[in-house]
């Protein structure tokens, strides 16, 4: 039987290798904890995951200002000198983040990220954290 970790590693690698200029691919929980990574070291992945927690919170606050919206963030794209950062909702309390170099095909990246989320959405869902003893 293939483990969830092996499945995630293979799928993240597939995304990175199918979109030229992809540098880092990270799966994280809503509270900014790294769940899986490809193309980066653990420290960088942890820093990016922590930053994503604040970014998704900010996106949710902005989304709440749309009266017809439901307050949920689908995707955030940040263009910077040297590249792009993508953050996509990937299930309940889970996110997919990608850092890519300048010149990346933005349309292809969005499509491949959506495909990945659809393929493994159940693996990207994290349970809600519970405070205190569990009974």
JSON list of C-alpha atoms in Angstrom, two decimals:
[
{"chain": "A", "resi": 1, "resn": "UNK", "atom": "CA", "xyz": [0.00, 0.00, 0.00]},
{"chain": "A", "resi": 2, "resn": "UNK", "atom": "CA", "xyz": [1.30, 3.48, -0.89]},
{"chain": "A", "resi": 3, "resn": "UNK", "atom": "CA", "xyz": [1.48, 5.86, 2.07]},
{"chain": "A", "resi": 4, "resn": "UNK", "atom": "CA", "xyz": [-0.19, 9.28, 2.06]},
{"chain": "A", "resi": 5, "resn": "UNK", "atom": "CA", "xyz": [3.27, 10.89, 2.37]},
{"chain": "A", "resi": 6, "resn": "UNK", "atom": "CA", "xyz": [4.53, 9.03, -0.73]},
{"chain": "A", "resi": 7, "resn": "UNK", "atom": "CA", "xyz": [1.41, 10.04, -2.66]},
{"chain": "A", "resi": 8, "resn": "UNK", "atom": "CA", "xyz": [1.82, 13.69, -1.65]},
{"chain": "A", "resi": 9, "resn": "UNK", "atom": "CA", "xyz": [5.53, 13.73, -2.56]},
{"chain": "A", "resi": 10, "resn": "UNK", "atom": "CA", "xyz": [4.83, 12.29, -6.01]},
{"chain": "A", "resi": 11, "resn": "UNK", "atom": "CA", "xyz": [1.93, 14.67, -6.71]},
{"chain": "A", "resi": 12, "resn": "UNK", "atom": "CA", "xyz": [3.82, 17.77, -5.55]},
{"chain": "A", "resi": 13, "resn": "UNK", "atom": "CA", "xyz": [6.82, 16.75, -7.67]},
{"chain": "A", "resi": 14, "resn": "UNK", "atom": "CA", "xyz": [4.51, 16.24, -10.64]},
{"chain": "A", "resi": 15, "resn": "UNK", "atom": "CA", "xyz": [3.17, 19.80, -10.28]},
{"chain": "A", "resi": 16, "resn": "UNK", "atom": "CA", "xyz": [6.65, 21.28, -9.95]},
{"chain": "A", "resi": 17, "resn": "UNK", "atom": "CA", "xyz": [8.02, 19.40, -12.94]},
{"chain": "A", "resi": 18, "resn": "UNK", "atom": "CA", "xyz": [5.02, 20.07, -15.18]},
{"chain": "A", "resi": 19, "resn": "UNK", "atom": "CA", "xyz": [5.21, 23.87, -14.87]},
{"chain": "A", "resi": 20, "resn": "UNK", "atom": "CA", "xyz": [8.60, 25.35, -15.83]},
{"chain": "A", "resi": 21, "resn": "UNK", "atom": "CA", "xyz": [10.01, 27.97, -13.42]},
{"chain": "A", "resi": 22, "resn": "UNK", "atom": "CA", "xyz": [8.36, 26.36, -10.35]},
{"chain": "A", "resi": 23, "resn": "UNK", "atom": "CA", "xyz": [10.67, 26.63, -7.32]},
{"chain": "A", "resi": 24, "resn": "UNK", "atom": "CA", "xyz": [8.74, 25.49, -4.23]},
{"chain": "A", "resi": 25, "resn": "UNK", "atom": "CA", "xyz": [5.48, 23.60, -3.67]},
{"chain": "A", "resi": 26, "resn": "UNK", "atom": "CA", "xyz": [4.06, 23.39, -0.16]},
{"chain": "A", "resi": 27, "resn": "UNK", "atom": "CA", "xyz": [0.90, 22.00, 1.41]},
{"chain": "A", "resi": 28, "resn": "UNK", "atom": "CA", "xyz": [-0.02, 23.64, 4.69]},
{"chain": "A", "resi": 29, "resn": "UNK", "atom": "CA", "xyz": [-2.75, 23.73, 7.29]},
{"chain": "A", "resi": 30, "resn": "UNK", "atom": "CA", "xyz": [-4.86, 26.85, 7.85]},
{"chain": "A", "resi": 31, "resn": "UNK", "atom": "CA", "xyz": [-2.84, 27.66, 10.97]},
{"chain": "A", "resi": 32, "resn": "UNK", "atom": "CA", "xyz": [0.41, 27.73, 8.98]},
{"chain": "A", "resi": 33, "resn": "UNK", "atom": "CA", "xyz": [1.90, 24.31, 9.67]},
{"chain": "A", "resi": 34, "resn": "UNK", "atom": "CA", "xyz": [3.75, 22.61, 6.81]},
{"chain": "A", "resi": 35, "resn": "UNK", "atom": "CA", "xyz": [2.19, 19.27, 5.87]},
{"chain": "A", "resi": 36, "resn": "UNK", "atom": "CA", "xyz": [4.22, 18.42, 2.74]},
{"chain": "A", "resi": 37, "resn": "UNK", "atom": "CA", "xyz": [6.79, 20.07, 0.51]},
{"chain": "A", "resi": 38, "resn": "UNK", "atom": "CA", "xyz": [8.72, 19.69, -2.71]},
{"chain": "A", "resi": 39, "resn": "UNK", "atom": "CA", "xyz": [11.68, 21.63, -4.10]},
{"chain": "A", "resi": 40, "resn": "UNK", "atom": "CA", "xyz": [12.67, 23.35, -0.87]},
{"chain": "A", "resi": 41, "resn": "UNK", "atom": "CA", "xyz": [14.31, 22.73, 2.47]},
{"chain": "A", "resi": 42, "resn": "UNK", "atom": "CA", "xyz": [12.28, 22.34, 5.64]},
{"chain": "A", "resi": 43, "resn": "UNK", "atom": "CA", "xyz": [13.18, 25.77, 7.08]},
{"chain": "A", "resi": 44, "resn": "UNK", "atom": "CA", "xyz": [12.09, 27.62, 3.94]},
{"chain": "A", "resi": 45, "resn": "UNK", "atom": "CA", "xyz": [8.91, 25.57, 3.71]},
{"chain": "A", "resi": 46, "resn": "UNK", "atom": "CA", "xyz": [8.10, 26.32, 7.36]},
{"chain": "A", "resi": 47, "resn": "UNK", "atom": "CA", "xyz": [8.64, 30.07, 6.85]},
{"chain": "A", "resi": 48, "resn": "UNK", "atom": "CA", "xyz": [6.45, 30.12, 3.74]},
{"chain": "A", "resi": 49, "resn": "UNK", "atom": "CA", "xyz": [3.73, 28.07, 5.46]},
{"chain": "A", "resi": 50, "resn": "UNK", "atom": "CA", "xyz": [3.69, 30.45, 8.43]},
{"chain": "A", "resi": 51, "resn": "UNK", "atom": "CA", "xyz": [3.44, 33.47, 6.12]},
{"chain": "A", "resi": 52, "resn": "UNK", "atom": "CA", "xyz": [0.56, 31.79, 4.30]},
{"chain": "A", "resi": 53, "resn": "UNK", "atom": "CA", "xyz": [-1.48, 31.62, 7.50]},
{"chain": "A", "resi": 54, "resn": "UNK", "atom": "CA", "xyz": [-1.45, 35.41, 7.67]},
{"chain": "A", "resi": 55, "resn": "UNK", "atom": "CA", "xyz": [-2.10, 35.77, 3.96]},
{"chain": "A", "resi": 56, "resn": "UNK", "atom": "CA", "xyz": [-5.14, 33.49, 3.94]},
{"chain": "A", "resi": 57, "resn": "UNK", "atom": "CA", "xyz": [-6.49, 35.30, 7.00]},
{"chain": "A", "resi": 58, "resn": "UNK", "atom": "CA", "xyz": [-6.07, 38.64, 5.22]},
{"chain": "A", "resi": 59, "resn": "UNK", "atom": "CA", "xyz": [-7.76, 37.27, 2.08]},
{"chain": "A", "resi": 60, "resn": "UNK", "atom": "CA", "xyz": [-10.69, 36.03, 4.18]},
{"chain": "A", "resi": 61, "resn": "UNK", "atom": "CA", "xyz": [-11.08, 39.47, 5.79]},
{"chain": "A", "resi": 62, "resn": "UNK", "atom": "CA", "xyz": [-11.18, 41.12, 2.37]},
{"chain": "A", "resi": 63, "resn": "UNK", "atom": "CA", "xyz": [-13.60, 38.48, 1.04]},
{"chain": "A", "resi": 64, "resn": "UNK", "atom": "CA", "xyz": [-15.97, 39.24, 3.94]},
{"chain": "A", "resi": 65, "resn": "UNK", "atom": "CA", "xyz": [-16.45, 42.72, 2.42]},
{"chain": "A", "resi": 66, "resn": "UNK", "atom": "CA", "xyz": [-18.25, 41.26, -0.60]},
{"chain": "A", "resi": 67, "resn": "UNK", "atom": "CA", "xyz": [-21.94, 41.07, 0.30]},
{"chain": "A", "resi": 68, "resn": "UNK", "atom": "CA", "xyz": [-22.64, 38.26, -2.18]},
{"chain": "A", "resi": 69, "resn": "UNK", "atom": "CA", "xyz": [-19.57, 36.25, -1.17]},
{"chain": "A", "resi": 70, "resn": "UNK", "atom": "CA", "xyz": [-19.22, 33.56, 1.44]},
{"chain": "A", "resi": 71, "resn": "UNK", "atom": "CA", "xyz": [-15.95, 34.86, 2.93]},
{"chain": "A", "resi": 72, "resn": "UNK", "atom": "CA", "xyz": [-13.85, 32.01, 1.58]},
{"chain": "A", "resi": 73, "resn": "UNK", "atom": "CA", "xyz": [-10.64, 32.55, -0.32]},
{"chain": "A", "resi": 74, "resn": "UNK", "atom": "CA", "xyz": [-10.09, 30.53, -3.50]},
{"chain": "A", "resi": 75, "resn": "UNK", "atom": "CA", "xyz": [-6.72, 31.81, -4.71]},
{"chain": "A", "resi": 76, "resn": "UNK", "atom": "CA", "xyz": [-4.29, 34.62, -3.99]},
{"chain": "A", "resi": 77, "resn": "UNK", "atom": "CA", "xyz": [-1.57, 35.57, -6.45]},
{"chain": "A", "resi": 78, "resn": "UNK", "atom": "CA", "xyz": [1.25, 37.93, -5.54]},
{"chain": "A", "resi": 79, "resn": "UNK", "atom": "CA", "xyz": [3.52, 39.27, -8.27]},
{"chain": "A", "resi": 80, "resn": "UNK", "atom": "CA", "xyz": [6.95, 40.32, -7.04]},
{"chain": "A", "resi": 81, "resn": "UNK", "atom": "CA", "xyz": [10.22, 41.31, -8.63]},
{"chain": "A", "resi": 82, "resn": "UNK", "atom": "CA", "xyz": [11.64, 37.97, -9.67]},
{"chain": "A", "resi": 83, "resn": "UNK", "atom": "CA", "xyz": [8.53, 35.85, -9.54]},
{"chain": "A", "resi": 84, "resn": "UNK", "atom": "CA", "xyz": [5.06, 34.94, -8.34]},
{"chain": "A", "resi": 85, "resn": "UNK", "atom": "CA", "xyz": [3.53, 33.43, -5.24]},
{"chain": "A", "resi": 86, "resn": "UNK", "atom": "CA", "xyz": [0.29, 31.42, -5.45]},
{"chain": "A", "resi": 87, "resn": "UNK", "atom": "CA", "xyz": [-1.90, 30.35, -2.54]},
{"chain": "A", "resi": 88, "resn": "UNK", "atom": "CA", "xyz": [-4.97, 28.19, -3.22]},
{"chain": "A", "resi": 89, "resn": "UNK", "atom": "CA", "xyz": [-7.58, 26.71, -0.92]},
{"chain": "A", "resi": 90, "resn": "UNK", "atom": "CA", "xyz": [-7.18, 22.94, -1.06]},
{"chain": "A", "resi": 91, "resn": "UNK", "atom": "CA", "xyz": [-9.89, 21.50, 1.14]},
{"chain": "A", "resi": 92, "resn": "UNK", "atom": "CA", "xyz": [-11.22, 22.28, 4.58]},
{"chain": "A", "resi": 93, "resn": "UNK", "atom": "CA", "xyz": [-8.44, 24.02, 6.53]},
{"chain": "A", "resi": 94, "resn": "UNK", "atom": "CA", "xyz": [-5.70, 23.16, 4.01]},
{"chain": "A", "resi": 95, "resn": "UNK", "atom": "CA", "xyz": [-3.86, 25.17, 1.34]},
{"chain": "A", "resi": 96, "resn": "UNK", "atom": "CA", "xyz": [-1.52, 24.64, -1.58]},
{"chain": "A", "resi": 97, "resn": "UNK", "atom": "CA", "xyz": [1.25, 27.22, -2.01]},
{"chain": "A", "resi": 98, "resn": "UNK", "atom": "CA", "xyz": [3.68, 27.64, -4.92]},
{"chain": "A", "resi": 99, "resn": "UNK", "atom": "CA", "xyz": [6.60, 29.99, -5.39]},
{"chain": "A", "resi": 100, "resn": "UNK", "atom": "CA", "xyz": [7.63, 30.39, -9.03]},
{"chain": "A", "resi": 101, "resn": "UNK", "atom": "CA", "xyz": [10.20, 32.40, -10.93]},
{"chain": "A", "resi": 102, "resn": "UNK", "atom": "CA", "xyz": [9.40, 35.25, -13.27]},
{"chain": "A", "resi": 103, "resn": "UNK", "atom": "CA", "xyz": [8.37, 33.90, -16.66]},
{"chain": "A", "resi": 104, "resn": "UNK", "atom": "CA", "xyz": [6.15, 31.16, -15.26]},
{"chain": "A", "resi": 105, "resn": "UNK", "atom": "CA", "xyz": [3.02, 30.51, -17.32]},
{"chain": "A", "resi": 106, "resn": "UNK", "atom": "CA", "xyz": [0.37, 31.85, -14.90]},
{"chain": "A", "resi": 107, "resn": "UNK", "atom": "CA", "xyz": [-2.51, 30.17, -16.69]},
{"chain": "A", "resi": 108, "resn": "UNK", "atom": "CA", "xyz": [-0.80, 26.80, -16.69]},
{"chain": "A", "resi": 109, "resn": "UNK", "atom": "CA", "xyz": [0.12, 27.19, -13.01]},
{"chain": "A", "resi": 110, "resn": "UNK", "atom": "CA", "xyz": [-3.48, 27.95, -12.04]},
{"chain": "A", "resi": 111, "resn": "UNK", "atom": "CA", "xyz": [-4.77, 25.01, -14.06]},
{"chain": "A", "resi": 112, "resn": "UNK", "atom": "CA", "xyz": [-2.21, 22.55, -12.65]},
{"chain": "A", "resi": 113, "resn": "UNK", "atom": "CA", "xyz": [-2.88, 23.74, -9.09]},
{"chain": "A", "resi": 114, "resn": "UNK", "atom": "CA", "xyz": [-6.65, 23.27, -9.57]},
{"chain": "A", "resi": 115, "resn": "UNK", "atom": "CA", "xyz": [-6.04, 19.83, -11.06]},
{"chain": "A", "resi": 116, "resn": "UNK", "atom": "CA", "xyz": [-3.86, 18.84, -8.12]},
{"chain": "A", "resi": 117, "resn": "UNK", "atom": "CA", "xyz": [-6.40, 20.06, -5.56]},
{"chain": "A", "resi": 118, "resn": "UNK", "atom": "CA", "xyz": [-9.15, 18.11, -7.34]},
{"chain": "A", "resi": 119, "resn": "UNK", "atom": "CA", "xyz": [-7.04, 14.93, -7.48]},
{"chain": "A", "resi": 120, "resn": "UNK", "atom": "CA", "xyz": [-6.01, 14.85, -3.86]},
{"chain": "A", "resi": 121, "resn": "UNK", "atom": "CA", "xyz": [-8.42, 17.15, -2.06]},
{"chain": "A", "resi": 122, "resn": "UNK", "atom": "CA", "xyz": [-9.23, 14.53, 0.57]},
{"chain": "A", "resi": 123, "resn": "UNK", "atom": "CA", "xyz": [-5.51, 14.19, 1.40]},
{"chain": "A", "resi": 124, "resn": "UNK", "atom": "CA", "xyz": [-5.17, 17.96, 1.78]},
{"chain": "A", "resi": 125, "resn": "UNK", "atom": "CA", "xyz": [-7.93, 18.30, 4.35]},
{"chain": "A", "resi": 126, "resn": "UNK", "atom": "CA", "xyz": [-6.75, 18.70, 7.91]},
{"chain": "A", "resi": 127, "resn": "UNK", "atom": "CA", "xyz": [-8.92, 18.06, 10.96]},
{"chain": "A", "resi": 128, "resn": "UNK", "atom": "CA", "xyz": [-9.87, 20.98, 13.19]},
{"chain": "A", "resi": 129, "resn": "UNK", "atom": "CA", "xyz": [-7.52, 21.48, 16.13]},
{"chain": "A", "resi": 130, "resn": "UNK", "atom": "CA", "xyz": [-9.05, 20.91, 19.52]},
{"chain": "A", "resi": 131, "resn": "UNK", "atom": "CA", "xyz": [-7.87, 22.84, 22.57]},
{"chain": "A", "resi": 132, "resn": "UNK", "atom": "CA", "xyz": [-7.59, 21.05, 25.87]},
{"chain": "A", "resi": 133, "resn": "UNK", "atom": "CA", "xyz": [-7.90, 17.38, 26.83]},
{"chain": "A", "resi": 134, "resn": "UNK", "atom": "CA", "xyz": [-9.97, 15.05, 24.72]},
{"chain": "A", "resi": 135, "resn": "UNK", "atom": "CA", "xyz": [-12.07, 13.31, 27.13]}
]
